[in-house]
Coordinates of C-alpha atoms and ligand atoms in Angstrom, one line a residue:
M1 CA 55.2 2.7 -58.9
T2 CA 57.6 2.8 -55.9
P3 CA 56.7 5.8 -53.7
T4 CA 59.4 8.3 -53.3
P5 CA 60.3 9.9 -50.0
T6 CA 59.2 13.5 -49.3
D7 CA 61.8 14.2 -46.7
Q8 CA 64.9 14.6 -48.7
P9 CA 67.3 16.5 -46.6
N10 CA 67.8 19.4 -49.1
V11 CA 64.1 19.8 -49.7
T12 CA 63.5 19.8 -45.9
A13 CA 66.2 22.3 -45.3
L14 CA 64.9 24.7 -47.9
L15 CA 61.4 24.6 -46.5
R16 CA 62.8 25.2 -43.0
E17 CA 64.3 28.5 -44.2
Y18 CA 61.5 29.6 -46.3
A19 CA 59.2 32.5 -45.6
L20 CA 56.4 33.9 -47.7
P21 CA 57.0 37.5 -48.9
S22 CA 54.3 40.2 -48.8
P23 CA 52.7 41.3 -50.9
L24 CA 52.6 38.0 -53.1
G25 CA 51.2 39.2 -56.5
F26 CA 50.4 36.5 -59.0
G27 CA 53.0 34.0 -60.2
Q28 CA 55.8 36.2 -59.0
E29 CA 57.0 34.2 -56.0
L30 CA 58.0 30.6 -56.8
A31 CA 58.1 27.8 -54.2
P32 CA 61.6 26.7 -53.4
I33 CA 60.7 23.1 -54.3
M34 CA 59.4 21.3 -57.4
Y35 CA 58.6 17.8 -58.6
R36 CA 60.4 16.2 -61.5
A37 CA 59.9 12.9 -63.3
D38 CA 61.5 11.9 -66.6
Y39 CA 60.4 9.8 -69.6
M40 CA 63.1 7.7 -71.3
S41 CA 63.4 4.5 -73.1
G42 CA 59.7 4.5 -73.7
T43 CA 58.6 4.6 -70.1
W44 CA 58.0 7.1 -67.2
Q45 CA 60.6 6.8 -64.4
A46 CA 59.8 7.5 -60.7
G47 CA 59.8 11.2 -59.9
Q48 CA 60.7 13.1 -56.8
L49 CA 60.5 16.5 -55.0
I50 CA 63.7 18.4 -55.6
P51 CA 64.9 22.0 -54.9
F52 CA 63.5 24.5 -57.3
G53 CA 66.1 25.7 -59.8
E54 CA 67.1 26.0 -63.3
V55 CA 66.7 22.9 -65.5
N56 CA 69.6 21.8 -67.7
I57 CA 68.1 22.0 -71.3
N58 CA 70.0 21.5 -74.5
P59 CA 69.5 24.7 -76.6
A60 CA 68.6 22.4 -79.5
A61 CA 65.9 20.6 -77.5
T62 CA 62.5 20.2 -79.2
C63 CA 60.9 22.3 -76.4
V64 CA 63.2 25.2 -77.3
Q65 CA 63.3 24.8 -81.0
F66 CA 59.7 23.7 -81.8
G67 CA 57.8 24.6 -78.8
Q68 CA 57.2 20.9 -77.9
Q69 CA 55.8 21.7 -74.5
C70 CA 52.5 22.0 -72.8
F71 CA 51.4 23.2 -69.3
E72 CA 48.4 23.5 -67.0
G73 CA 47.3 25.9 -64.3
M74 CA 45.6 24.7 -61.2
K75 CA 45.3 25.7 -57.6
A76 CA 45.5 24.2 -54.1
Y77 CA 43.4 26.0 -51.5
K78 CA 43.7 26.3 -47.8
A79 CA 41.5 29.1 -46.7
A80 CA 38.7 27.4 -44.6
H81 CA 39.7 24.0 -45.4
K82 CA 41.5 22.0 -42.6
Q83 CA 43.9 20.5 -45.1
P84 CA 44.9 21.8 -48.5
T85 CA 42.5 20.8 -51.3
L86 CA 42.7 20.7 -55.0
F87 CA 39.8 21.8 -57.3
R88 CA 38.7 19.4 -60.0
P89 CA 42.2 18.1 -60.6
E90 CA 40.8 15.4 -62.9
A91 CA 39.8 18.1 -65.3
N92 CA 43.3 19.6 -65.5
F93 CA 44.8 16.1 -65.8
A94 CA 42.5 15.3 -68.7
R95 CA 43.4 18.6 -70.5
F96 CA 47.1 18.2 -69.9
S97 CA 46.9 14.7 -71.3
R98 CA 45.1 16.1 -74.4
S99 CA 47.6 18.8 -74.9
A100 CA 50.5 16.4 -74.5
T101 CA 49.1 14.0 -77.0
R102 CA 48.3 16.8 -79.5
L103 CA 52.0 17.7 -79.4
S104 CA 53.1 14.0 -79.8
M105 CA 54.3 13.7 -76.1
P106 CA 53.5 11.0 -73.7
P107 CA 51.4 12.4 -70.7
P108 CA 52.6 11.5 -67.3
T109 CA 50.8 8.6 -65.8
K110 CA 47.9 9.5 -63.3
E111 CA 50.1 7.9 -60.6
I112 CA 52.9 10.4 -61.3
F113 CA 50.6 13.3 -61.7
A114 CA 48.8 12.5 -58.4
E115 CA 52.1 11.9 -56.7
A116 CA 53.5 15.2 -57.8
L117 CA 50.5 17.2 -56.7
S118 CA 50.2 15.4 -53.3
Q119 CA 53.8 15.4 -52.5
L120 CA 54.4 19.1 -53.4
V121 CA 51.3 20.5 -51.9
T122 CA 51.5 18.5 -48.6
A123 CA 55.3 19.5 -48.2
F124 CA 54.4 23.1 -48.9
A125 CA 51.0 23.2 -46.9
R126 CA 52.1 25.5 -44.1
F127 CA 52.9 28.2 -46.7
I128 CA 49.7 28.2 -48.7
P129 CA 48.2 31.6 -48.2
E130 CA 44.9 31.6 -46.5
D131 CA 43.1 34.9 -47.4
S132 CA 40.2 34.7 -49.8
G133 CA 41.3 34.9 -53.3
Q134 CA 44.8 33.6 -52.4
S135 CA 46.1 30.0 -53.1
L136 CA 48.9 27.9 -54.2
Y137 CA 49.0 28.2 -58.0
L138 CA 50.3 25.1 -59.6
R139 CA 51.9 24.7 -63.0
P140 CA 52.4 21.1 -64.3
T141 CA 54.7 21.4 -67.3
L142 CA 55.9 18.9 -69.9
L143 CA 59.0 19.5 -72.0
G144 CA 60.6 17.6 -75.0
L145 CA 64.3 17.2 -74.4
D146 CA 66.0 15.6 -77.3
N147 CA 68.2 17.9 -79.4
T148 CA 67.5 17.9 -83.1
F149 CA 67.2 20.4 -85.8
A150 CA 65.1 18.0 -87.9
V151 CA 61.5 18.6 -87.2
K152 CA 60.5 15.4 -85.4
S153 CA 59.3 14.6 -82.0
S154 CA 61.6 14.1 -79.0
E155 CA 61.8 10.7 -77.4
R156 CA 62.8 12.0 -74.0
F157 CA 60.6 14.2 -71.9
C158 CA 60.6 15.8 -68.5
F159 CA 57.5 16.5 -66.4
L160 CA 57.8 19.3 -63.8
L161 CA 55.4 20.6 -61.2
L162 CA 56.0 24.1 -60.2
A163 CA 54.2 26.1 -57.7
S164 CA 53.6 29.7 -56.8
P165 CA 51.9 31.0 -53.6
S166 CA 49.7 33.8 -55.3
D167 CA 47.1 36.4 -55.0
A168 CA 44.4 36.5 -57.7
Y169 CA 45.7 37.6 -61.2
Y170 CA 43.8 40.8 -61.2
G171 CA 42.7 42.9 -58.2
D172 CA 40.4 45.3 -60.2
P173 CA 38.1 45.2 -63.1
I174 CA 40.0 44.9 -66.4
K175 CA 39.7 46.7 -69.8
V176 CA 39.9 44.6 -73.0
M177 CA 40.7 45.6 -76.6
I178 CA 39.1 43.8 -79.6
E179 CA 42.1 42.3 -81.6
R180 CA 41.3 42.8 -85.2
T181 CA 44.6 41.9 -86.9
H182 CA 46.2 38.9 -85.2
S183 CA 44.6 35.5 -84.5
R184 CA 45.2 33.3 -81.5
A185 CA 44.1 30.0 -83.0
A186 CA 42.6 28.5 -86.2
K187 CA 40.5 25.4 -86.7
G188 CA 42.6 22.2 -86.7
G189 CA 45.4 24.2 -84.7
T190 CA 46.1 23.9 -81.1
G191 CA 43.8 26.6 -79.6
S192 CA 41.9 24.2 -77.4
E193 CA 45.0 22.8 -75.9
K194 CA 47.3 24.6 -73.4
V195 CA 50.5 24.8 -75.3
G196 CA 53.1 27.5 -75.1
G197 CA 52.8 28.5 -78.8
N198 CA 49.3 29.8 -78.3
Y199 CA 50.6 32.2 -75.8
A200 CA 53.8 33.2 -77.7
G201 CA 51.6 34.3 -80.6
S202 CA 49.4 36.5 -78.3
L203 CA 52.3 38.6 -76.7
L204 CA 52.6 41.2 -79.4
A205 CA 49.0 42.0 -79.3
T206 CA 49.0 42.0 -75.5
G207 CA 51.9 44.5 -75.6
R208 CA 50.0 46.8 -78.0
C209 CA 46.9 46.5 -75.9
I210 CA 48.7 47.5 -72.7
K211 CA 50.3 50.5 -74.6
A212 CA 46.8 51.6 -75.6
G213 CA 45.6 51.6 -71.9
F214 CA 44.0 48.2 -71.9
D215 CA 44.8 44.9 -70.0
Q216 CA 44.1 42.1 -72.5
P217 CA 43.2 41.5 -76.2
L218 CA 39.8 40.1 -76.9
W219 CA 40.4 37.5 -79.5
L220 CA 38.2 36.8 -82.6
D221 CA 38.0 33.9 -84.8
A222 CA 40.8 33.4 -87.2
A223 CA 38.5 32.7 -90.3
T224 CA 36.3 35.8 -90.2
H225 CA 37.6 38.0 -87.5
S226 CA 34.0 38.7 -86.4
E227 CA 33.3 36.2 -83.7
I228 CA 34.5 36.5 -80.1
E229 CA 36.6 33.7 -78.8
E230 CA 38.3 34.4 -75.5
L231 CA 41.1 36.5 -73.8
S232 CA 44.7 35.5 -73.8
G233 CA 44.4 33.5 -70.5
M234 CA 40.8 33.6 -69.7
N235 CA 37.4 32.7 -71.1
F236 CA 34.8 35.4 -71.9
M237 CA 31.2 35.8 -70.6
A238 CA 28.5 38.3 -71.1
V239 CA 25.2 39.1 -69.2
I240 CA 22.6 39.8 -71.9
D241 CA 18.9 40.2 -70.9
D242 CA 19.8 38.6 -67.6
E243 CA 21.1 35.5 -69.3
L244 CA 24.7 34.3 -69.3
H245 CA 26.2 34.2 -72.8
T246 CA 29.5 32.7 -73.7
P247 CA 31.3 31.6 -76.8
A248 CA 30.7 27.8 -77.5
L249 CA 33.6 25.5 -77.4
S250 CA 34.4 25.7 -81.2
G251 CA 37.8 23.7 -81.1
T252 CA 39.8 27.0 -81.1
I253 CA 39.2 28.2 -77.5
L254 CA 40.5 26.7 -74.3
P255 CA 37.7 24.6 -72.6
G256 CA 38.2 26.4 -69.2
V257 CA 37.6 24.5 -65.9
T258 CA 36.3 27.8 -64.4
R259 CA 34.1 28.2 -67.4
D260 CA 32.5 24.9 -66.9
S261 CA 32.2 25.3 -63.2
I262 CA 30.5 28.7 -63.7
I263 CA 28.0 27.3 -66.3
R264 CA 27.0 24.6 -63.7
I265 CA 26.8 27.2 -60.9
A266 CA 24.7 29.6 -63.0
K267 CA 22.3 26.9 -64.0
S268 CA 21.9 25.9 -60.4
M269 CA 20.9 29.6 -59.7
S270 CA 18.3 29.4 -62.5
I271 CA 20.3 31.7 -64.7
R272 CA 19.8 30.6 -68.4
V273 CA 23.1 29.8 -70.0
V274 CA 23.6 30.4 -73.7
E275 CA 26.7 28.9 -75.4
R276 CA 26.8 30.2 -79.0
T277 CA 28.8 31.8 -81.7
M278 CA 29.1 35.4 -80.5
P279 CA 29.5 38.0 -83.2
V280 CA 31.4 40.9 -81.8
A281 CA 29.2 43.4 -83.8
G282 CA 26.1 42.0 -82.0
L283 CA 27.7 42.3 -78.6
L284 CA 28.7 46.0 -79.2
T285 CA 25.0 46.6 -80.3
D286 CA 23.7 44.9 -77.1
I287 CA 25.9 47.1 -75.0
I288 CA 24.8 50.3 -76.8
N289 CA 21.0 49.3 -76.5
G290 CA 21.4 48.3 -72.8
R291 CA 20.7 44.6 -73.3
C292 CA 24.2 43.7 -72.3
T293 CA 24.8 44.8 -68.7
E294 CA 28.0 42.9 -67.7
L295 CA 31.1 41.4 -69.3
F296 CA 33.6 39.3 -67.3
A297 CA 36.6 37.1 -67.8
C298 CA 37.0 33.8 -66.0
G299 CA 39.8 31.4 -65.5
T300 CA 41.8 29.6 -62.6
A301 CA 44.2 32.5 -62.3
A302 CA 41.7 35.3 -62.6
I303 CA 38.8 33.5 -60.9
I304 CA 36.0 35.8 -62.1
C305 CA 37.1 39.4 -63.1
P306 CA 34.6 42.1 -64.2
I307 CA 35.4 43.8 -67.6
S308 CA 34.8 47.5 -67.1
E309 CA 35.6 48.7 -70.7
I310 CA 35.8 47.3 -74.2
G311 CA 37.9 49.1 -76.8
D312 CA 38.4 48.8 -80.6
A313 CA 41.3 49.2 -82.9
D314 CA 39.9 52.5 -84.2
G315 CA 40.1 54.0 -80.6
A316 CA 36.5 53.6 -79.9
K317 CA 35.7 52.8 -76.2
M318 CA 32.7 51.5 -74.5
A319 CA 32.1 51.4 -70.8
L320 CA 30.0 48.7 -69.3
P321 CA 27.1 50.0 -67.1
D322 CA 27.4 47.3 -64.5
T323 CA 30.7 45.8 -63.4
G324 CA 29.6 43.0 -61.5
K325 CA 26.0 42.1 -60.2
V326 CA 26.0 38.7 -61.7
A327 CA 29.7 38.2 -61.7
S328 CA 30.1 39.0 -58.0
K329 CA 27.3 36.4 -57.2
L330 CA 29.0 33.7 -59.3
R331 CA 32.4 34.6 -57.9
A332 CA 31.3 34.4 -54.3
T333 CA 29.6 31.0 -54.9
L334 CA 32.6 29.6 -56.7
L335 CA 35.1 30.8 -54.2
N336 CA 33.0 29.6 -51.2
I337 CA 33.2 26.2 -52.7
Q338 CA 36.8 26.3 -53.7
E339 CA 37.9 27.8 -50.3
G340 CA 35.7 25.4 -48.2
R341 CA 33.2 27.8 -46.8
A342 CA 30.3 26.3 -48.5
D343 CA 29.0 22.8 -49.2
D344 CA 30.6 21.4 -52.3
P345 CA 27.5 19.8 -54.0
Y346 CA 29.5 18.8 -57.0
G347 CA 32.3 17.0 -55.2
W348 CA 34.8 19.3 -56.8
S349 CA 37.3 19.6 -54.0
V350 CA 39.6 16.7 -53.1
A351 CA 42.2 16.7 -50.3
A352 CA 45.7 16.9 -51.6
E353 CA 47.4 14.7 -49.1
D354 CA 45.4 11.6 -50.0
T355 CA 47.4 10.3 -52.9
D356 CA 45.4 7.2 -53.6
R357 CA 42.1 9.0 -53.6
L358 CA 43.6 11.8 -55.8
C359 CA 44.9 9.1 -58.2
S360 CA 41.5 7.3 -58.4
R361 CA 40.0 10.8 -59.2
L362 CA 42.2 11.2 -62.2
G363 CA 40.6 8.4 -64.2
Ligands
LIG401 C1 43.7 30.8 -73.2 C2 43.0 30.4 -72.0 N1 41.6 30.5 -72.0 C3 40.9 30.1 -70.9 C4 41.6 29.8 -69.7 C5 40.8 29.5 -68.5 O1 40.9 28.1 -68.2 P1 40.7 27.5 -66.7 O2 39.5 28.0 -66.2 O3 40.8 26.1 -66.9 O4 41.9 28.0 -66.0 C6 43.0 29.9 -69.6 C7 43.6 29.5 -68.4 O5 44.2 28.5 -68.3 C8 43.7 30.1 -70.7 O6 45.0 30.2 -70.8

């Protein structure tokens, strides 16, 4: 693939004038540049950095009409690193490719994905916030562009990499409410892929939950509405008898990169990890009898976020006795690796500016 220049005059001018706002929040401030590559006539065309702005999309496009779109959430860190680094980008690329394929879309090549990350993060490097918990949140996005009212796949697609200098998603422990009516995902559906439809279907329950004084719904399995799956944008973990319990990857929950990283860190700390079906009734009993001492959510955006209260549709509420002994230990270890304050025994971090190395990491 022909390399594209990063120093287009309009991109350079935008960055010259840019200043980070304060406070940042999560996902509110968008970088003034983005990367775009297009797929047409059966092949990916060379991409480039362009000014951030609205994208011209036909209102009859498959991404609008049928939700033919997928995305990823990943981060570039500066903090204690000399150069910006990406955390396990190969895991996000693999999941993005699975999501695209599930929705009948061609994933971008690893060369395009690596170039997008490398060019955007390097061009924006001086604006990546450096306080612990802050990062450049990155949102690879793939859209079906053909306009058709017939239910069929597009043959033209657009890959975008968007970026947002951000704080962590939540600053304080969160409250979750068991969702007893709606389902997020069913077996054979798209729950283990990161596609917009999963999130659209969660919004009504999220609104209900916020109105009732909680932050997020806790989703149960669609077939029996009895087993815990995950939150709308995070995986779920519980500390029970000093062991780390989390719902097994059933095909209906998102296989989180953070979930996997925490499992590996916990095992290295000799914490026993149990991946299993998690009946919600059993969890509530374990909270009452004191065996479950901590609940927390985990994900790229939220990092690790303690859960201080769990509520039910009938108005019942239970406070967790401990909002963070194990969670804070895991969070500190994970963040120290991500932000470059500790050794990276797993080789998870990779310098963003080294496009070739990045590309070879992607597969
Ligand atoms: C539904 C859902 N579950 C879990 C996660 C956590 O995944 P990750 O750790 O890869 O960010 C996310 C965030 O991407 C999500 O949207």
